[in-house]
mmCIF file of C-alpha atoms in Angstrom:
data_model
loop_
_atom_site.group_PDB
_atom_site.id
_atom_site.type_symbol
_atom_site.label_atom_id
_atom_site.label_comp_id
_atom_site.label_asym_id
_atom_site.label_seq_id
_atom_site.Cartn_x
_atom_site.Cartn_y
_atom_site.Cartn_z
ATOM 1 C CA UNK K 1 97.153 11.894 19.768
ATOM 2 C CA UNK K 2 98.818 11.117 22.695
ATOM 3 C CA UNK K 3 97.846 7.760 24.993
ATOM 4 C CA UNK K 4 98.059 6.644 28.255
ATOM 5 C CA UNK K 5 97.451 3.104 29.422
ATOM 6 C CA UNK K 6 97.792 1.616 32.996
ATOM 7 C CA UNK K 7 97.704 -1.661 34.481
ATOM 8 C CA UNK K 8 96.560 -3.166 36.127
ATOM 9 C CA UNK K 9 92.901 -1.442 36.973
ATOM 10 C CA UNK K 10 93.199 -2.683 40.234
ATOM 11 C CA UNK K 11 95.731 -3.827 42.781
ATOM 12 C CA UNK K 12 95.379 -5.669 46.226
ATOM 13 C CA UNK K 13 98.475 -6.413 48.683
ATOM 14 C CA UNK K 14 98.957 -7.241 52.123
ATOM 15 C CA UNK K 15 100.772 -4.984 54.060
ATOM 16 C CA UNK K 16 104.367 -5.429 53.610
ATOM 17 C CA UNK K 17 104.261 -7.337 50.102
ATOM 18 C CA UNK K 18 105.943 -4.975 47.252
ATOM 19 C CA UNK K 19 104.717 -4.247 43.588
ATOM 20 C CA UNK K 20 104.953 -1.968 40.658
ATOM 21 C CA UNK K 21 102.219 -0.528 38.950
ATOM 22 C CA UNK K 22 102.306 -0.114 34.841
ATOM 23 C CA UNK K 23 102.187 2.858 32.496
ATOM 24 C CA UNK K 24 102.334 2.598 28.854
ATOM 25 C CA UNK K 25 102.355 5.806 26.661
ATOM 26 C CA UNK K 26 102.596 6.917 23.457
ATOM 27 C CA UNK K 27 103.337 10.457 22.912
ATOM 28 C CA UNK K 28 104.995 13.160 20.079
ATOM 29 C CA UNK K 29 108.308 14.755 22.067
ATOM 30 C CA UNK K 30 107.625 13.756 25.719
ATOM 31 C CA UNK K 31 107.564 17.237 27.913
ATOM 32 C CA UNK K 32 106.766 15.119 31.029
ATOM 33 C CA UNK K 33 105.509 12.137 32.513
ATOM 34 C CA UNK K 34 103.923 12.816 35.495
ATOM 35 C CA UNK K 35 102.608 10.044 38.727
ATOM 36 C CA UNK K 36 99.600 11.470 40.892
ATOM 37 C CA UNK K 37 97.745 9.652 43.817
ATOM 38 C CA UNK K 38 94.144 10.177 44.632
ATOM 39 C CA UNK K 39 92.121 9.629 46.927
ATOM 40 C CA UNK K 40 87.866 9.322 46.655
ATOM 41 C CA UNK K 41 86.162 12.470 46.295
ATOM 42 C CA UNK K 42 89.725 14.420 46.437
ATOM 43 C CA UNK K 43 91.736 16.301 44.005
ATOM 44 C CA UNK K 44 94.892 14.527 42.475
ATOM 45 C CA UNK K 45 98.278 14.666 44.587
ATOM 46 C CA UNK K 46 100.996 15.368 42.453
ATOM 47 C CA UNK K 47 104.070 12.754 43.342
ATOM 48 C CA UNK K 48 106.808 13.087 40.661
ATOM 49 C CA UNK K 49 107.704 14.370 37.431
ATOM 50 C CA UNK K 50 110.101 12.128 35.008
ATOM 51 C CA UNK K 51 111.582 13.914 31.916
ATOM 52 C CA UNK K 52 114.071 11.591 30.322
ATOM 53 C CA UNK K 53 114.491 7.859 29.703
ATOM 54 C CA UNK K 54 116.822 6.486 32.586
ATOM 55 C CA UNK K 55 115.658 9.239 34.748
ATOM 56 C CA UNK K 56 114.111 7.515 38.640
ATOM 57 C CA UNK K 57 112.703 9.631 41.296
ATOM 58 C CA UNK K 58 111.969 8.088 45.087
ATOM 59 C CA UNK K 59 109.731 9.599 47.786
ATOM 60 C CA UNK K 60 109.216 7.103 51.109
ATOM 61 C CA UNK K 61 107.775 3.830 50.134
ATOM 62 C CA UNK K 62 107.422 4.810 45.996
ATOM 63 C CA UNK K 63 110.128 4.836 43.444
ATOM 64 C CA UNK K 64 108.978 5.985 40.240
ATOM 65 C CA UNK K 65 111.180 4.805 37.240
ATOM 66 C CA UNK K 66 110.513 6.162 33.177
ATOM 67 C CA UNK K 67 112.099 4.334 29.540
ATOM 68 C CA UNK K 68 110.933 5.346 26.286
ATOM 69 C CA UNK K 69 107.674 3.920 26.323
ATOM 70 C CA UNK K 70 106.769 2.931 29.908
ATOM 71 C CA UNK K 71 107.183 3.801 33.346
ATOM 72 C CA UNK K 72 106.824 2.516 36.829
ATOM 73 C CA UNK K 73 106.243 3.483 40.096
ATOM 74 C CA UNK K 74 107.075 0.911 42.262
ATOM 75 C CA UNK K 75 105.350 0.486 45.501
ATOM 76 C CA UNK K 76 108.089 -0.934 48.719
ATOM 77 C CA UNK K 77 106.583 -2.510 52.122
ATOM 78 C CA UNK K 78 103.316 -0.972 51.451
ATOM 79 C CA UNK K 79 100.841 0.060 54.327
ATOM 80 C CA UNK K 80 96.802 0.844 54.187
ATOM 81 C CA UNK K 81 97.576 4.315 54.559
ATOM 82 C CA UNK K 82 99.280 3.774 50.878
ATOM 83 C CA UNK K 83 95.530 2.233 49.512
ATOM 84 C CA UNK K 84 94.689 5.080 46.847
ATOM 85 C CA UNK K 85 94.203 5.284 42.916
ATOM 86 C CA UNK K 86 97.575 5.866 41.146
ATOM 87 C CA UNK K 87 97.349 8.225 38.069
ATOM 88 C CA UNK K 88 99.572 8.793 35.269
ATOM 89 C CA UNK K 89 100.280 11.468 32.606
ATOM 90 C CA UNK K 90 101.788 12.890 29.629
ATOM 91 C CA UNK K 91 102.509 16.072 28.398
ATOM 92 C CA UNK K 92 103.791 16.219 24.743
ATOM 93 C CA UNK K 93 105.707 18.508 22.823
ATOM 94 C CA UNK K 94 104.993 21.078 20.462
ATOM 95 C CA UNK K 95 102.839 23.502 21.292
ATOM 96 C CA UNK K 96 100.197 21.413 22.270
ATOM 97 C CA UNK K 97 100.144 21.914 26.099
ATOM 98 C CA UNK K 98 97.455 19.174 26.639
ATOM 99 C CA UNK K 99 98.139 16.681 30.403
ATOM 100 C CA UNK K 100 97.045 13.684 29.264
ATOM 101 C CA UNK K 101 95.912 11.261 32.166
ATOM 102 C CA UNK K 102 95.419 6.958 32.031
ATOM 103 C CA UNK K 103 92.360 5.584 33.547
ATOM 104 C CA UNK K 104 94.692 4.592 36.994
ATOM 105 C CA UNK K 105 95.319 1.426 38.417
ATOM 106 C CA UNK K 106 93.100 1.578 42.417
ATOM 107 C CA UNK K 107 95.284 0.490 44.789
ATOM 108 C CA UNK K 108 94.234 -1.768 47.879
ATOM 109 C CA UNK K 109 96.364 -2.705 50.745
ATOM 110 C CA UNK K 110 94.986 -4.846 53.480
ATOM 111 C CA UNK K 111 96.640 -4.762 56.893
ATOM 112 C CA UNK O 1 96.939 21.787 50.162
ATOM 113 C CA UNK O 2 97.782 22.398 46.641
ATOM 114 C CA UNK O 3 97.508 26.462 46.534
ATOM 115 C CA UNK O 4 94.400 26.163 44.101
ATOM 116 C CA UNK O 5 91.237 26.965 45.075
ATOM 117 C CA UNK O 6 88.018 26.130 43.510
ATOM 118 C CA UNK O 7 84.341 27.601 44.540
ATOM 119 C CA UNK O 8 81.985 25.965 45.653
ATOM 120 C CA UNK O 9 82.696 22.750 46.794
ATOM 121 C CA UNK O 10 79.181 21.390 46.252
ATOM 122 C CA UNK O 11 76.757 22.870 43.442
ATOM 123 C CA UNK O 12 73.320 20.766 43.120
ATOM 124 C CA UNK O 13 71.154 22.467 39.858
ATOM 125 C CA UNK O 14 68.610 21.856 37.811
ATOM 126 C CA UNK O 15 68.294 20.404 34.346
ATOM 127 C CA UNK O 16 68.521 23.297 31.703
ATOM 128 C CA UNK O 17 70.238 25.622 33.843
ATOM 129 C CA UNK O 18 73.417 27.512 33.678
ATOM 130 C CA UNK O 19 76.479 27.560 36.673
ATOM 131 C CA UNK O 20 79.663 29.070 36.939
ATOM 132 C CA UNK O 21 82.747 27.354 38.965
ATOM 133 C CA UNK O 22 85.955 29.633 39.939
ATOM 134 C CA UNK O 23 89.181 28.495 40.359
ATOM 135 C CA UNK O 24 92.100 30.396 41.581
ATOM 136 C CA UNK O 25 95.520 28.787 40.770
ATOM 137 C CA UNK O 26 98.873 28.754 42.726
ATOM 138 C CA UNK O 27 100.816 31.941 43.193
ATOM 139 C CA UNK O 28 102.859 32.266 40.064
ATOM 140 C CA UNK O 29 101.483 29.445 37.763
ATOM 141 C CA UNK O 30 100.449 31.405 34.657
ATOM 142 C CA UNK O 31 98.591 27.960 33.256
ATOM 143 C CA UNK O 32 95.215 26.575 34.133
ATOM 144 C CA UNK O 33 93.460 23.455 32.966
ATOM 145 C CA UNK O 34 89.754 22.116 33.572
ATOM 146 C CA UNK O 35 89.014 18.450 33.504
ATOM 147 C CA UNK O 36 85.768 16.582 34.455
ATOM 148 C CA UNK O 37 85.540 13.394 36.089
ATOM 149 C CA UNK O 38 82.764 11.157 36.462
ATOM 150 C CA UNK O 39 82.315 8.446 38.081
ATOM 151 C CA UNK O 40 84.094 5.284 37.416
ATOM 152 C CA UNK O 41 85.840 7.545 34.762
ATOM 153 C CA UNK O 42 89.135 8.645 34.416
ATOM 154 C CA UNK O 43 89.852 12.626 34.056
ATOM 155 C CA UNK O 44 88.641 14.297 31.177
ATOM 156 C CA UNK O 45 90.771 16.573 29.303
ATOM 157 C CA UNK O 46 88.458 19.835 28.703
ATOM 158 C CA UNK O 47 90.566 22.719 28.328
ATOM 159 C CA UNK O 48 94.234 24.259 28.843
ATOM 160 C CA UNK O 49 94.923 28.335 29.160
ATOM 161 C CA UNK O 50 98.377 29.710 29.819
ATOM 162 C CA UNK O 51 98.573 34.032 30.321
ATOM 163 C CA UNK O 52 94.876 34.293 29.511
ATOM 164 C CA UNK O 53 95.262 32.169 26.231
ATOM 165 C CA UNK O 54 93.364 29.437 25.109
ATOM 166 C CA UNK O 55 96.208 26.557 24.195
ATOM 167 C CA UNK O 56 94.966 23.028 24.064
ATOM 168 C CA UNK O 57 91.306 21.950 23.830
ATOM 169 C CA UNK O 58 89.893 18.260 24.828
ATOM 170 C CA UNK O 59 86.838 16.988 24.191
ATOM 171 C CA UNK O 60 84.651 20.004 26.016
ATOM 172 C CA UNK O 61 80.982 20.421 24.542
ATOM 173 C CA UNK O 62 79.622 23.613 22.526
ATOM 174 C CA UNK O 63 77.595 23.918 25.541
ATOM 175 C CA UNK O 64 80.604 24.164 28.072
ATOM 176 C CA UNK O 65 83.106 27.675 28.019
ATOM 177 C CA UNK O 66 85.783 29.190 29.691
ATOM 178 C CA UNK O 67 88.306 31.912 30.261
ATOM 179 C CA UNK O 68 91.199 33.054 32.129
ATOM 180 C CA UNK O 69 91.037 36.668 33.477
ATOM 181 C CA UNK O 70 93.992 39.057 33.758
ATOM 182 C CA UNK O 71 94.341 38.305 37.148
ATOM 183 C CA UNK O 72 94.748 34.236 36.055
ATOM 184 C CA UNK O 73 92.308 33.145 37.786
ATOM 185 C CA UNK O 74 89.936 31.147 35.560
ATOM 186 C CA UNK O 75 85.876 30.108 35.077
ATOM 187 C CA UNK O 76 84.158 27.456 33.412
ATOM 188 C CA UNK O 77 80.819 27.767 32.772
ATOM 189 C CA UNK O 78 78.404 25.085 32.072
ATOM 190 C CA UNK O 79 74.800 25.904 30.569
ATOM 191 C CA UNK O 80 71.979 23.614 29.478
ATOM 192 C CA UNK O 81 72.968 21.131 31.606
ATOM 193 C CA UNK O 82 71.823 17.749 31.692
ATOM 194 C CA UNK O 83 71.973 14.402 33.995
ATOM 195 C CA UNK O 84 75.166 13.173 32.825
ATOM 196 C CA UNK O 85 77.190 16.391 33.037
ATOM 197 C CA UNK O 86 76.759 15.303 36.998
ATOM 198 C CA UNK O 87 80.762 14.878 37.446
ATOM 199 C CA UNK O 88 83.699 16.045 39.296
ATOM 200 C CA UNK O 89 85.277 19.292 38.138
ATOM 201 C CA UNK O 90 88.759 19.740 38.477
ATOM 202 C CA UNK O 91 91.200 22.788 37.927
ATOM 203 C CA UNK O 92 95.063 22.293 37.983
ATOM 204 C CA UNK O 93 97.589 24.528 37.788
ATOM 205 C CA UNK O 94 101.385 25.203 36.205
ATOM 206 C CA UNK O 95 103.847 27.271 36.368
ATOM 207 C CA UNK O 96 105.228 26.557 32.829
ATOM 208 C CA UNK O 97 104.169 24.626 29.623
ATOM 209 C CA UNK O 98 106.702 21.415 31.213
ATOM 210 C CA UNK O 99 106.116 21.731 35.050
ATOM 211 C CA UNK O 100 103.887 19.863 37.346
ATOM 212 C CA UNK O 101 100.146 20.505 37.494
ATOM 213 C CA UNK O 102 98.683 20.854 41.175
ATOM 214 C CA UNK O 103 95.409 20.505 41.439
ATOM 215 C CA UNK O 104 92.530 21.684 43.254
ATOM 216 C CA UNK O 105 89.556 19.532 45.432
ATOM 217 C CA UNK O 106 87.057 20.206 42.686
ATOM 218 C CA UNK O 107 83.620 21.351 42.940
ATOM 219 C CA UNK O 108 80.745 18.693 42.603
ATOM 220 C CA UNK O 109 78.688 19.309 40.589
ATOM 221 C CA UNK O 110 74.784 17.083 40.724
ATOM 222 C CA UNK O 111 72.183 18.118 37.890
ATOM 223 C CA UNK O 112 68.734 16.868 39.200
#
C-alpha cells in the first residue's frame, strides 16, 4: 500500500529565514508526486506535480525538488502570507488510481 | 478558484439521517475523488471514479456510497450518520489517471 510521511508536523520561521519541509514515500511505480497548500477551512491548492527522480519545479518563494524516495519543497525568504499547511501525495502505478496524501507539516511564519 | 464546485457549503443534520453532497468537477477532467477530513486529521482517501467507473476505493464505510453520472458530475451520499462522521468533505478532480487533482472548498458537514 502506498505511504506518505511528512516532517516535520509543524514549522515556525521568522520572516525571511529559509527551510525545507520533508516527504518520505513509499509507493509501487510512482505516477506522481504531488505538493498542495491549504489553508483552514479551505480546499487544497494544488502547487506542483514531480514525475521523475532529478525532476525540480519552482513557483515564487517554493522550489519543490523529488529523488526516489523523498522530496522537498523548499521554502526561500518566507513571509506570513506563506503560513499554511503543506500537503503531499502519491499516485502509484498500475491501475490503482488512488492520491494518496501525508498528514502535512503546518507551517507558521511570524513577521 | 479550482473549477470544482461542491453543494452546499454548510449541511448541519441529525443523527440517523441520510444527506447527499454534489460536486461538479473541472471542464474536461473525466476523474473524481471524495475524501473526508476531520479535524486534526489528514485527508481520507474514500473513493476514486474516472468516466462513470468506480477505480480505487479507500477506507469508505458500508454506510457511505457514491456515483458518477454521465454528465461526470458526481454524489456521495452518507446515511445513518453519526457524531464522528462530522468532517470536511472534499471532491477533487483530474483530467487523466497521472494529472493533478484540483480540488473543491468542500461542504461541512456537522451531525448533531
Amino acid at each position: 500500500e502506498d505511504q506518505v510521511t511528512q516532517s516535520p508536523e509543524a514549522l515556525r520561521l521568522q520572516e525571511g529565514e529559509s527551510s525545507s519541509l520533508n516527504c518520505s514515500y513509499t509507493v509501487s511505480g510512482l505516477r506522481g508526486l504531488f505538493w498542495y497548500r491549504q489553508d483552514p477551512g479551505k480546499g487544497p491548492e494544488f502547487l506542483f506535480t514531480l514525475y521523475s527522480a532529478g525532476e525540480e519545479k519552482e513557483k515564487e518563494r517554493l522550489k519543490a525538488t523529488l529523488t526516489k524516495k523523498e522530496s522537498f519543497l523548499h521554502i526561500t525568504a518566507p513571509k506570513p502570507e506563506d503560513s499554511a499547511t503543506y500537503l503531499c501525495a502519491v499516485k502509484g502505478g498500475g491501475s490503482n488510481y488512488k492520491l494518496t496524501f501525508g498528514k502535512g507539516t503546518l507551517l507558521t511564519v511570524n513577521p | 478558484d479550482s473549477g470544482v464546485t461542491q453543494t452546499p457549503k454548510h449541511l448541519i443534520t441529525a443523527t440517523g439521517q441520510r444527506v447527499t453532497l454534489r460536486c461538479s468537477p473541472r471542464s474536461g477532467d473525466l476523474s473524481v475523488y471524495w475524501y473526508q477530513q476531520s479535524l486534526d486529521q489528514g485527508l481520507q482517501f474514500l473513493i476514486q471514479y474516472y468516466n462513470g467507473e468506480e477505480r480505487a476505493k479507500g477506507n469508505i464505510l458500508e454506510r457511505f456510497s457514491a456515483q458518477q453520472f454521465p454528465d461526470l458530475h458526481s454524489e456521495l451520499n452518507l446515511s445513518s450518520l453519526e457524531l464522528g462522521d462530522s468532517a470536511l468533505y472534499f471532491c477533487a478532480s483530474s483530467e487523466s489517471a497521472g494529472s493533478e487533482a484540483f480540488f473543491g472548498q468542500g461542504t461541512r458537514l456537522t451531525v448533531v
